[in-house]
Coordinates of C-alpha atoms and ligand atoms in Angstrom, one line a residue:
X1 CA -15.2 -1.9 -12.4
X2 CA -11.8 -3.5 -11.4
X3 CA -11.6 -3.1 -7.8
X4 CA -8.3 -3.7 -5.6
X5 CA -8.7 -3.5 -1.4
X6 CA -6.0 -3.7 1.0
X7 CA -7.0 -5.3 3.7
X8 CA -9.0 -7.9 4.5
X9 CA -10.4 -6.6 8.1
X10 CA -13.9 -5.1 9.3
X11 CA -14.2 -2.5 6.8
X12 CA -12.0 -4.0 3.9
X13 CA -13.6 -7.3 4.0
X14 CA -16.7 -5.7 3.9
X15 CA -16.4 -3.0 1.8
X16 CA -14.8 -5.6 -1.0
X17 CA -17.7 -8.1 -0.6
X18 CA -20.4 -5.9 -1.1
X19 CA -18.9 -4.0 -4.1
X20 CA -18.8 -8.0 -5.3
X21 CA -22.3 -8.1 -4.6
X22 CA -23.5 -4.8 -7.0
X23 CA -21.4 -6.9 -9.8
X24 CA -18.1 -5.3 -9.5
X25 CA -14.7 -7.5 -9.7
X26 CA -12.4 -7.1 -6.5
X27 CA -9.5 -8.4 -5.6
X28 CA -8.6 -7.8 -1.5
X29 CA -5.1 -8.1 -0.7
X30 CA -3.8 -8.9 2.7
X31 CA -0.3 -9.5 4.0
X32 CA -1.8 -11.7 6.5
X33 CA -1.2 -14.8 4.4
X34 CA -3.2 -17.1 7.1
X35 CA -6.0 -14.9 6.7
X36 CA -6.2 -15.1 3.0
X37 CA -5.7 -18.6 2.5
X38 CA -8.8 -19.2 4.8
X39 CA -10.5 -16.6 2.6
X40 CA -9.9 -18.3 -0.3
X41 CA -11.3 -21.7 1.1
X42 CA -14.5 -19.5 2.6
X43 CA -13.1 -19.0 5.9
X44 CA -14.4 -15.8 7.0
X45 CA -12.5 -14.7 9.9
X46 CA -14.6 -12.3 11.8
X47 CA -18.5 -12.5 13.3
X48 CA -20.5 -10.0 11.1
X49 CA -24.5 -10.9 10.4
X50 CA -24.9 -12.1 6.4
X51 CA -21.3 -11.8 5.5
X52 CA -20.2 -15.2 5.3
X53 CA -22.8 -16.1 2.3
X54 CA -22.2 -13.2 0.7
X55 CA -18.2 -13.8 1.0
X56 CA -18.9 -17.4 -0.4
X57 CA -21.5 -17.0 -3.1
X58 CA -19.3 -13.8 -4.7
X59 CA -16.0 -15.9 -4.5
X60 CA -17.8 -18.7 -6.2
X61 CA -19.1 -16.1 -8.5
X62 CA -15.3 -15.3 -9.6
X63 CA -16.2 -11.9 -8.7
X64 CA -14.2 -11.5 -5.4
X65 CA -10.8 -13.0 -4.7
X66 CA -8.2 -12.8 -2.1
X67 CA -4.4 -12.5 -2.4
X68 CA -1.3 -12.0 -1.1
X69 CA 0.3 -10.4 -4.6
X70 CA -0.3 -6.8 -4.2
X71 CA 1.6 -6.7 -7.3
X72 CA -1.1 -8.3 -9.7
X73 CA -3.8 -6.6 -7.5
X74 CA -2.5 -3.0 -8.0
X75 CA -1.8 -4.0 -11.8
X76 CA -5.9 -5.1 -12.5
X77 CA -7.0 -1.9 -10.2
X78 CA -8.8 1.1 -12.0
X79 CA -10.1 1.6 -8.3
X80 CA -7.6 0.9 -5.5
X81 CA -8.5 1.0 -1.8
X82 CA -6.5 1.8 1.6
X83 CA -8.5 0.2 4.3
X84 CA -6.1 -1.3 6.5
X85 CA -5.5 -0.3 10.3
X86 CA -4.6 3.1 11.5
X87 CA -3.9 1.8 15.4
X88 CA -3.1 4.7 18.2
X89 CA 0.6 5.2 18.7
X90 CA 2.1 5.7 22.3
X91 CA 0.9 9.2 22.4
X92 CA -2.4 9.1 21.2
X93 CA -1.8 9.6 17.4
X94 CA -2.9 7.7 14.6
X95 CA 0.0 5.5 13.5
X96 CA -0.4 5.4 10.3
X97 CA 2.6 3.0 8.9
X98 CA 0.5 0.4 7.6
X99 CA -1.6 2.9 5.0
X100 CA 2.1 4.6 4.2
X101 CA 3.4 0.8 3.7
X102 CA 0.2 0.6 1.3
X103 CA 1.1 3.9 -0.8
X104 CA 4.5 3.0 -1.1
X105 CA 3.6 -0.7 -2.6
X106 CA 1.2 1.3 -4.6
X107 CA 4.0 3.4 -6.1
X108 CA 6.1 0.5 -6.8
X109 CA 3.3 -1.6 -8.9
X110 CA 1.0 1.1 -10.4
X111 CA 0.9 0.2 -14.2
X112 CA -2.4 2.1 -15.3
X113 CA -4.1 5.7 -14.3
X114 CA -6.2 4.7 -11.5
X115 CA -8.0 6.5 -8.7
X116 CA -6.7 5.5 -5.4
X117 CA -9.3 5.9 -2.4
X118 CA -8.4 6.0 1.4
X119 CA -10.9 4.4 3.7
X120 CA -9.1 4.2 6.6
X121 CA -9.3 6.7 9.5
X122 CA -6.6 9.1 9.4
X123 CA -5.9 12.4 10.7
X124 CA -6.2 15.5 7.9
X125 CA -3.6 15.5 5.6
X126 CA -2.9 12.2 5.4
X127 CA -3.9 11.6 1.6
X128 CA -1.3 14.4 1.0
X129 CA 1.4 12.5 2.5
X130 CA -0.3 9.2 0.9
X131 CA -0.1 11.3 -2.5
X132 CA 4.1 12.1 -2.3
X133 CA 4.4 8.7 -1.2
X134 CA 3.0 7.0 -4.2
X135 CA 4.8 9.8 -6.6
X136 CA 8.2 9.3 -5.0
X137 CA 8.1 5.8 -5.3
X138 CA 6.4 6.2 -9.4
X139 CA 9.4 9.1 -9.6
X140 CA 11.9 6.5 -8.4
X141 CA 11.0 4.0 -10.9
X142 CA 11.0 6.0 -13.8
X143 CA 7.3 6.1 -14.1
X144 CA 4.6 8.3 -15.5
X145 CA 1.7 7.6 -14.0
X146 CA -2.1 9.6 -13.6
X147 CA -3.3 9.1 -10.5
X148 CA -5.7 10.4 -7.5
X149 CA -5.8 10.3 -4.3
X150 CA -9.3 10.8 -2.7
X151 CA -10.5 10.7 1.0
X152 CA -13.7 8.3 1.4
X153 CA -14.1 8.3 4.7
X154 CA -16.1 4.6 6.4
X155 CA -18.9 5.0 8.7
X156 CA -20.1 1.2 8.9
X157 CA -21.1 -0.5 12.0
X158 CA -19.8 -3.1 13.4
X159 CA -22.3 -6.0 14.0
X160 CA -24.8 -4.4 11.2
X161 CA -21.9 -4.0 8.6
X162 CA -23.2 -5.2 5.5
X163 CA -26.6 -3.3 6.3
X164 CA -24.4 -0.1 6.4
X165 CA -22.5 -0.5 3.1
X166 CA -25.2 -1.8 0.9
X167 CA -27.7 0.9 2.6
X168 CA -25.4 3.7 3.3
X169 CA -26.6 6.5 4.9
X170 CA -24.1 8.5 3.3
X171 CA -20.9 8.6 1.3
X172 CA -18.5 11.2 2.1
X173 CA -16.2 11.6 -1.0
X174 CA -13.1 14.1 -0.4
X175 CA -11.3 15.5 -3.4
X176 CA -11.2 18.6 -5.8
X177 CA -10.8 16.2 -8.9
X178 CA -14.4 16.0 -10.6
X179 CA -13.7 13.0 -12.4
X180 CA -12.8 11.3 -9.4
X181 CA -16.2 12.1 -7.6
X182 CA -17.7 10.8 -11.1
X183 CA -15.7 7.2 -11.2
X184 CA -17.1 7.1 -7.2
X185 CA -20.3 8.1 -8.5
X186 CA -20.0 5.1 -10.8
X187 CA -18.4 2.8 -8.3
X188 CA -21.3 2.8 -5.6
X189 CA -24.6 4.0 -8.2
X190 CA -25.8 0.5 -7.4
X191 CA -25.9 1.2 -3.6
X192 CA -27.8 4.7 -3.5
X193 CA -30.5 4.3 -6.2
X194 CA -33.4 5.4 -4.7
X195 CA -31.4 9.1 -4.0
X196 CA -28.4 10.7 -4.1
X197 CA -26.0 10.1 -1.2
X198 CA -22.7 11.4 -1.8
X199 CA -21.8 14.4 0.0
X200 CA -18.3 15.7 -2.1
X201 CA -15.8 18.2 -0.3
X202 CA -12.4 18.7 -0.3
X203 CA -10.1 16.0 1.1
X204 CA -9.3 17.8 4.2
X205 CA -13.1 18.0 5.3
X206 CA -13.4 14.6 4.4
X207 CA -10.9 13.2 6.6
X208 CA -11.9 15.5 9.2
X209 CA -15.7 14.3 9.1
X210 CA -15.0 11.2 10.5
X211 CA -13.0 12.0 13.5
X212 CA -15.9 13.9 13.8
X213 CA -19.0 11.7 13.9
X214 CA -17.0 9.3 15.7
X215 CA -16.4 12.0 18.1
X216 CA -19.8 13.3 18.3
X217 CA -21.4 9.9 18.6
X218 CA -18.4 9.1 21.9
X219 CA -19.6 12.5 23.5
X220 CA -23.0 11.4 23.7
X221 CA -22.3 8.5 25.2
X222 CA -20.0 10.1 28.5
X223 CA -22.4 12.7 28.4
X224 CA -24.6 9.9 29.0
X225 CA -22.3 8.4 31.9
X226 CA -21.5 11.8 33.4
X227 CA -25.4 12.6 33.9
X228 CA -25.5 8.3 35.3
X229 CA -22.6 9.1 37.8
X230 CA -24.9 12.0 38.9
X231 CA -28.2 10.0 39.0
X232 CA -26.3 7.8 41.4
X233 CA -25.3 10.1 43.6
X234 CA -28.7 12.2 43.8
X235 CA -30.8 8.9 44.0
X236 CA -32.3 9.6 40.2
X237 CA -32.7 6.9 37.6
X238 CA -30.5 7.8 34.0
X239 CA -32.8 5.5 32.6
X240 CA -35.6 7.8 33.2
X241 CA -33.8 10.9 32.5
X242 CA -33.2 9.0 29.0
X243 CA -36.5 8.4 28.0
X244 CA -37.2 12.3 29.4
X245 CA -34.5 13.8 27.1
X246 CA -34.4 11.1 23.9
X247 CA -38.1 12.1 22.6
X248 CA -36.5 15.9 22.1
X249 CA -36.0 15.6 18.6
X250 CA -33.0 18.4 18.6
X251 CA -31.2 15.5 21.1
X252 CA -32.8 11.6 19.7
X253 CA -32.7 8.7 20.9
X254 CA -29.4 7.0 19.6
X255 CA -26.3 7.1 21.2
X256 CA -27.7 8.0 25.0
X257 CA -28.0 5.2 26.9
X258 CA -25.4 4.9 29.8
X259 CA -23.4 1.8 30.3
X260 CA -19.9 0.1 31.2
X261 CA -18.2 2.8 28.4
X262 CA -17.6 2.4 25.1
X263 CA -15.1 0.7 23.6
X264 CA -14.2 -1.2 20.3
X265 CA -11.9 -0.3 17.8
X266 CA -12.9 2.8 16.9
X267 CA -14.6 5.5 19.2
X268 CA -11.6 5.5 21.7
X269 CA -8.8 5.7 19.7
X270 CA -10.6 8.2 17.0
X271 CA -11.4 10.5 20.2
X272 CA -7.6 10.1 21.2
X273 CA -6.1 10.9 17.8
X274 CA -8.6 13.7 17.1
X275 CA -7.1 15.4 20.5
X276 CA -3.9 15.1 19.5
X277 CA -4.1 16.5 16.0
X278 CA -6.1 19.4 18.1
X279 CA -3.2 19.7 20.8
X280 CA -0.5 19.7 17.4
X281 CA -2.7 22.3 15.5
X282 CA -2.7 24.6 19.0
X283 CA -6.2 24.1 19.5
X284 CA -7.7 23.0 23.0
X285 CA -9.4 20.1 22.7
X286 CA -11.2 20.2 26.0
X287 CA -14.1 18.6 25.4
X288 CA -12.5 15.5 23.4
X289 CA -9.8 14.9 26.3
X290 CA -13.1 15.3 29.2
X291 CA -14.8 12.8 26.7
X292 CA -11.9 10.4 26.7
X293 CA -11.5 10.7 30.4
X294 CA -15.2 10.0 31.3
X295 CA -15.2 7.0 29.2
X296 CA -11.7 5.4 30.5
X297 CA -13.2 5.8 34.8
X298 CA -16.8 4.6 33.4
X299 CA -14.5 1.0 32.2
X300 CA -14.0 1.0 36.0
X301 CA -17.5 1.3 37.2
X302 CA -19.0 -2.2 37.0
X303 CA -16.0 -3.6 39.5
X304 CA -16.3 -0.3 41.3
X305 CA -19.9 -1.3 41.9
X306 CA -19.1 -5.0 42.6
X307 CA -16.7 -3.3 45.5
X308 CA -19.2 -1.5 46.8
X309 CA -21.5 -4.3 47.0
X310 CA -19.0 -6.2 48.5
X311 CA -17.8 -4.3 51.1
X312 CA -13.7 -3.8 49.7
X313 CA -11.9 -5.4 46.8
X314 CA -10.3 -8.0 49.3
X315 CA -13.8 -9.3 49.7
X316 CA -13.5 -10.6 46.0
X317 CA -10.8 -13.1 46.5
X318 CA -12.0 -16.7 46.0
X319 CA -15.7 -15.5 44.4
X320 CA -16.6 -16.7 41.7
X321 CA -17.9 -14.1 38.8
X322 CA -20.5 -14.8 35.9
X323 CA -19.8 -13.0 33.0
X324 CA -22.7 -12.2 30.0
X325 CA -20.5 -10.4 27.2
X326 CA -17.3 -10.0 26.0
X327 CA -17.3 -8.4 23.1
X328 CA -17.4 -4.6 23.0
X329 CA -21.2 -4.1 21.2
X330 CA -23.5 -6.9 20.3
X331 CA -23.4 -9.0 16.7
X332 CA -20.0 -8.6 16.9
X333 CA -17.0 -10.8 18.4
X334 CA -14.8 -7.8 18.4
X335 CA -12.7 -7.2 21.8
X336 CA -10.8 -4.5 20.9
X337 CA -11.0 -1.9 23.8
X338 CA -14.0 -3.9 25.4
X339 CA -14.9 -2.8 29.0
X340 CA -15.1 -6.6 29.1
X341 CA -11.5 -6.5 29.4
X342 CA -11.2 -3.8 32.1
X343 CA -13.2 -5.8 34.2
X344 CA -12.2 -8.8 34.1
X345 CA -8.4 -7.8 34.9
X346 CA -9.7 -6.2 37.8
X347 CA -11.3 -9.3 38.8
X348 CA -8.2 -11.3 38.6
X349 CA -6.0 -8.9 40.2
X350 CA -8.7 -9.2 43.1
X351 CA -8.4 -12.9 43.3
X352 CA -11.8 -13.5 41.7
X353 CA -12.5 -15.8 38.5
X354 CA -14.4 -15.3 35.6
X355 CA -17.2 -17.7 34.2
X356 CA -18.0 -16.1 31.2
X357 CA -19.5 -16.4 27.8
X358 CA -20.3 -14.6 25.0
X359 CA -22.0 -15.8 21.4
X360 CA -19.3 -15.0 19.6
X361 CA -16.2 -13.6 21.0
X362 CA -14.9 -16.7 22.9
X363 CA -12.5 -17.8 20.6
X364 CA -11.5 -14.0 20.4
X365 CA -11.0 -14.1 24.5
X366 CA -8.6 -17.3 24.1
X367 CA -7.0 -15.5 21.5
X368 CA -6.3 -12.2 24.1
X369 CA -6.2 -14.0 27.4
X370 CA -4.5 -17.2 27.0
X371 CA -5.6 -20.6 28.9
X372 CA -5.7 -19.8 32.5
X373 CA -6.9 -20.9 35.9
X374 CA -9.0 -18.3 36.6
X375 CA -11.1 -17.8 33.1
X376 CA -13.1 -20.6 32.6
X377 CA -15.2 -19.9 29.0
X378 CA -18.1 -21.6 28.6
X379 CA -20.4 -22.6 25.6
X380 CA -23.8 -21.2 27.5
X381 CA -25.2 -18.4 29.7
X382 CA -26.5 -21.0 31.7
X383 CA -23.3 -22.7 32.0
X384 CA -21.2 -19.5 33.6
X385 CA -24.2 -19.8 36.9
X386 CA -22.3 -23.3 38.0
X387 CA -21.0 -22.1 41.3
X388 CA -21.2 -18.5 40.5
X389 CA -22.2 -16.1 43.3
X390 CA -22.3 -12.9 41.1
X391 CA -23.9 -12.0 37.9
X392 CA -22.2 -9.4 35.9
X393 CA -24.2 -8.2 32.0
X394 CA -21.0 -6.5 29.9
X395 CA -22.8 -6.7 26.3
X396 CA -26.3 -6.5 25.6
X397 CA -26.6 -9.1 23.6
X398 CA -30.5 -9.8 22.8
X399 CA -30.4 -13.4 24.7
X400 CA -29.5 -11.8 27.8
X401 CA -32.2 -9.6 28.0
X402 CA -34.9 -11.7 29.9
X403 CA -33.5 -14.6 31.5
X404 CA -35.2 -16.4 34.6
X405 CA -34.7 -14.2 37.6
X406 CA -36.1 -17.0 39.6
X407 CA -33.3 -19.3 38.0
X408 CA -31.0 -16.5 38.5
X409 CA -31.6 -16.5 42.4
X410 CA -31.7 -20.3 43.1
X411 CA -28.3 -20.1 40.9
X412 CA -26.0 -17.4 42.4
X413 CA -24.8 -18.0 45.7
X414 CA -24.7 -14.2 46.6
X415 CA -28.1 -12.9 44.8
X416 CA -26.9 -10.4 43.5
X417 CA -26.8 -8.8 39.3
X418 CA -24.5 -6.3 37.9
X419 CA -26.3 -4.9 35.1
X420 CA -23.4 -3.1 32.6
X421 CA -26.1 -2.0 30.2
X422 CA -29.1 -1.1 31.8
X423 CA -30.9 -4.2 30.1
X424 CA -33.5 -5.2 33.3
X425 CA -35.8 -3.4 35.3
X426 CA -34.6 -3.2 38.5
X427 CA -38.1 -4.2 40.0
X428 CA -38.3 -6.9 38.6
X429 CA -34.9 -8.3 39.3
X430 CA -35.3 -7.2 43.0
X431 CA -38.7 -8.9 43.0
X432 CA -37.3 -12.2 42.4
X433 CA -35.0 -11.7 45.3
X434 CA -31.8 -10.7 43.9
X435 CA -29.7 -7.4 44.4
X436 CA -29.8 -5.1 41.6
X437 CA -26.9 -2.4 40.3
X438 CA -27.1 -0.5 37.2
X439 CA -25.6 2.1 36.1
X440 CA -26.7 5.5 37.0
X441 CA -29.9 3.2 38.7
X442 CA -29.7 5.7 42.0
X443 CA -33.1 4.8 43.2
X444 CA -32.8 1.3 42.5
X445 CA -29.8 0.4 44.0
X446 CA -30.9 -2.1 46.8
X447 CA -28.2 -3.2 49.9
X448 CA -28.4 -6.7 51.0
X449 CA -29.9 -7.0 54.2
Ligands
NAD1 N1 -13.9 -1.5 12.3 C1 -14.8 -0.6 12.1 O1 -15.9 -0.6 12.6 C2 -14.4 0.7 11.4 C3 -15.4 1.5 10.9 C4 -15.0 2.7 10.2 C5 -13.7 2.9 9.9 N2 -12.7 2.1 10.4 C6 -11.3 2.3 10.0 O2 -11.0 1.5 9.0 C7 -9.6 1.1 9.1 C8 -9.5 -0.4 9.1 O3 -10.2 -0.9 10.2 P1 -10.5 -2.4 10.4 O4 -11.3 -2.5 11.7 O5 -11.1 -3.0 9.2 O6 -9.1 -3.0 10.7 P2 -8.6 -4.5 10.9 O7 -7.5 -4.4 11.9 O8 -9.8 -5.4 11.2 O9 -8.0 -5.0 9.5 C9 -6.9 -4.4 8.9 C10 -6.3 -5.4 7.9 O10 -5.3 -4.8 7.2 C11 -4.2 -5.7 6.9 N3 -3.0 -5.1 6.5 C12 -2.1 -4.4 7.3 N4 -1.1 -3.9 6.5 C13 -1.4 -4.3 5.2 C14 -0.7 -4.1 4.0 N5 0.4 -3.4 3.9 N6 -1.3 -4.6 2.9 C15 -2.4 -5.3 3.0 N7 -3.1 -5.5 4.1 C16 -2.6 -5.0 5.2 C17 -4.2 -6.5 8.2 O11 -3.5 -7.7 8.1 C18 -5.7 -6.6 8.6 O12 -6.2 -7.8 8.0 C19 -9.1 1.8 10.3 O13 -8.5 3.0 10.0 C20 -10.4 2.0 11.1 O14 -10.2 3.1 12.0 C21 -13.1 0.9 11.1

C-alpha cells in the first residue's frame, strides 16, 4: 500500500519504518526540515534499539522516504497518518493544533479516496473535529472527495519500539466504516500472522482506550509510591511488599515497582488531559488528579531524601552530585518530563552541581540545559565519581545495576548512594561501607554515624 505519515517523531518514525519493513511504500512528512534532511542522509534523530538499520536499509530499499512536501505525500497516500504531537496546554488539555494543522493540509491536497488514520493521543472526539476539518477545507476547494477518518490509537514503548510495532500486542482500530477496518486489516496482516489482533470499536472508545491504559499503567505506578511513602514511614521494605503482591496474578508484576516517578512524554500529560476531559464532561476524576499528584511530590523525593541525609538543603551548597540517568526510562534518550530534571534543578537552586551521565541522553541534556558551570556531562559512569561526594541512580539503565561498591566508597567523599529505582540491595551497598536510601527502603535506611 501507499502509505503517507506526518511526523517523523517516536511513534511516526516508527510506525513509518516498520510498515517499510512488511513491504509497504511510505512517505513521512515533517515540517521539521532539519530533521528530514538528516533523515534522508540516514540521520536518525532519536535513541530507539534496531531503528537506525532498519531506517537505512528501507530508505536504500526506495521503500521509505522523508519530505517536507505534504502536498505530493497526501497526493501518493491511499493510507494517511496523523502522528504528530498532541502536547498539554496551560490547563491540562491536549493541545491539539498540530493534528488540526495536519487535517487542514490534508483538506487542501487530498486528490484520491483515501482512509485517513489518527495515531496521536487525543481526547474523544477529536477525529470528529479532524473529519469537519478535512471536509471544510475539500468543500472550500470545490472538491469531492471519499474519505475516512479512523481512530488507531499507539501503544508502543519507548526504548522497545520497534519490538512493539512489528509484535503488537494489539491494534485498537476505531471506526463504524467496515471497509476501513478491512484496508487496516490489510495494512498491518503482515505484523499479526500468527493471530488476529485487531480489536474494532467505534472511534469514541478508541480514543478513549488509550487515555485509558496510559492511565491505568500511571495508577499502578503512584499506587506503587503511595504504599513506598508508607513503607518508609512504618520501617517496611516496598521492595518486599512487591514481590508479596506481584505473584497475585489478578495484580502482576509489571508496572509496580516504586521509584523517582514517572515521567516521559506520555503517562503525565495523558493522566492530565484525561482529567480534564473528565472535569469538562462533569465527571470527578478523583482518582486521575490523586494519581497526578502522587507522581509530581514523588519527582521531589530523591532531593528530599538527599536533605534528609544531609541535615537541610543549605548543607548542599558546594557538594558535588553524581548523577546515573537522565533520560526518563532506559533504551531511550528521551527527557521529556524526566524526574532527572526535577532533581537536578533542585540541586542547582541548592548550590550543588551535577556530574552526570547517561548512555544516551547527553546530547538531549545539552539540548535542555544549555552549557553551564554547574552541569558537567561526562562520557562514563566512572567519570561523574571525580570529586563527587554523593551518588544519585535516576534511570535504571542495565550498566548501573552492579557497579563496584568498593570503588564506589573509595570514590565518593561522603559514602553515601541514592538509589531512584530500587536497583541494589541495600545490604550489600551498606556492607561495602556506604549509606544507602531507596525508595520506600524503611528498614534499610542507614544514618551516618
Ligand atoms: N512517544 C511515545 O512513546 C508515544 C506512544 C504512544 C502514543 N504517543 C502519541 O503519539 C503522538 C506523537 O508522539 P511522538 O512522541 O512521536 O511526538 P514527537 O514530538 O516525537 O514528534 C512529533 C513530530 O511531528 C512533527 N510535526 C508537527 N507538526 C507537523 C505537521 N503539521 N506536519 C508534519 N509533521 C509535524 C514534529 O516536527 C515532530 O517531528 C502524541 O500524540 C503522543 O502522545 C506517543
Amino acid at each position: 500500500m501507499d502509505v503517507t505519515i506526518f511526523g517523523t517523531g517516536y511513534v511516526g518514525l516508527v510506525t513509518g519504518t516498520c510498515l517499510a519493513e512488511v513491504g509497504h511504500h511510505v512517505d513521512c512528512v515533517d515540517v521539521d526540515a532539519a530533521k528530514v534532511e538528516g533523515l534522508e542522509n540516514g540521520v536518525v534523530p532519536i535513541h530507539e534499539p534496531g531503528l537506525e538499520p532498519l531506517v537505512r536499509d528501507n530508505h536504500a530499499a526506495g521503500r521509505l522516504s522523508f519530505t517536507t512536501d505534504a502536498r505530493s505525500a497526501i497526493a501518493r497516500g491511499e493510507v494517511i497518518f496523523i502522528a504528530v504531537g498532541t502536547p498539554p496546554d496551560e490547563d491540562g488539555s491536549a493541545d491539539l493544533q498540530y493534528v488540526l494543522a495536519v487535517a487542514e493540509t490534508i483538506g487542501l491536497h487530498l486528490q484520491r479516496p483515501a482512509v485517513i488514520v489518527n495515531k496521536s493521543t487525543v481526547p474523544v472526539g477529536t477525529a470528529d473535529r479532524v473529519r469537519d476539518t478535512i471536509a471544510r477545507a475539500l468543500a472550500a476547494r470545490g472538491a469531492d472527495i471519499a474519505f475516512d477518518v479512523v481512530s488507531n490509537p499507539e501503544f508502543l514503548k519507548e526504548g522497545d519500539a520497534v519490538n512493539d510495532c512489528m509484535r503488537p500486542d494489539r491494534i485498537v482500530i476505531g471506526t463504524d466504516n467496515p471497509a476501513a477496518i478491512d484496508k487496516l486489516r490489510r495494512l498491518y496482516a503482515p505484523f499479526i500472522r500468527s493471530h488476529d489482533r485487531i480489536v474494532a470499536m467505534d472511534v469514541r472508545s478508541a480514543e478513549l482506550t488509550k487515555y485509558a491504559a496510559n492511565a491505568m499503567l500511571a495508577t499502578k505506578i503512584s499506587f506503587m509510591n503511595e504504599v513506598a511513602c508508607i513503607a518508609e514511614q512504618v520501617g517496611a521494605d516496598v521492595e518486599m511488599v512487591r514481590q508479596g503482591i506481584g505473584s497475585d496474578p489478578r495484580i502482576g508484576w509489571h508496572f509496580i515497582y516504586a521509584g523517582a516517578g514517572y515521567g516521559g512524554s506520555c503517562f503525565p500529560k495523558d493522566v492530565q488531559a484525561l482529567a480534564h476531559s473528565a472535569r469538562r464532561h462533569g465527571c470527578a476524576p478523583r482518582l486521575l488528579e490523586a494519581v497526578d499528584a502522587v507522581n509530581e511530590a514523588q519527582k521531589n523525593h530523591l532531593f528530599e531524601l538527599m536533605v534528609r541525609h544531609y541535615g537541610g538543603p543549605e548543607t548542599l551548597r558546594g557538594k558535588t552530585v553524581a548523577v546515573w540517568g537522565l533520560a526518563f526510562k532506559p533504551d531511550t534518550d528521551d527527557m521529556r518530563a524526566a524526574a532527572s530534571r526535577r532533581l537536578l534543578e533542585q540541586l542547582w537552586a541548592s548550590g550543588a552541581k551535577v556530574q552526570a551521565y547517561d548512555p544516551e541522553a547527553s546530547r538531549e541534556a545539552l539540548r535542555i540545559f544549555g552549557g553551564r558551570d554547574d552541569l558537567v556531562l561526562c562520557d562514563a559512569a566512572s567519570a561523574t565519581l571525580d570529586g563527587a561526594d554523593a551518588l544519585v541512580v535516576v534511570t535504571e539503565w542495565k550498566q548501573f545495576r552492579s557497579p563496584d561498591f568498593g570503588e564506589l566508597r573509595d570514590a565518593l567523599r561522603d559514602r553515601v548512594v541514592f538509589d531512584g529505582r530500587n536497583v541494589y540491595e541495600p545490604a550489600e551497598v551498606e556492607a561495602a561501607g556506604l549509606a544507602y536510601y531507596g525508595i520506600g527502603r524503611g528498614r534499610s535506611v542507614v544514618r551516618p554515624e
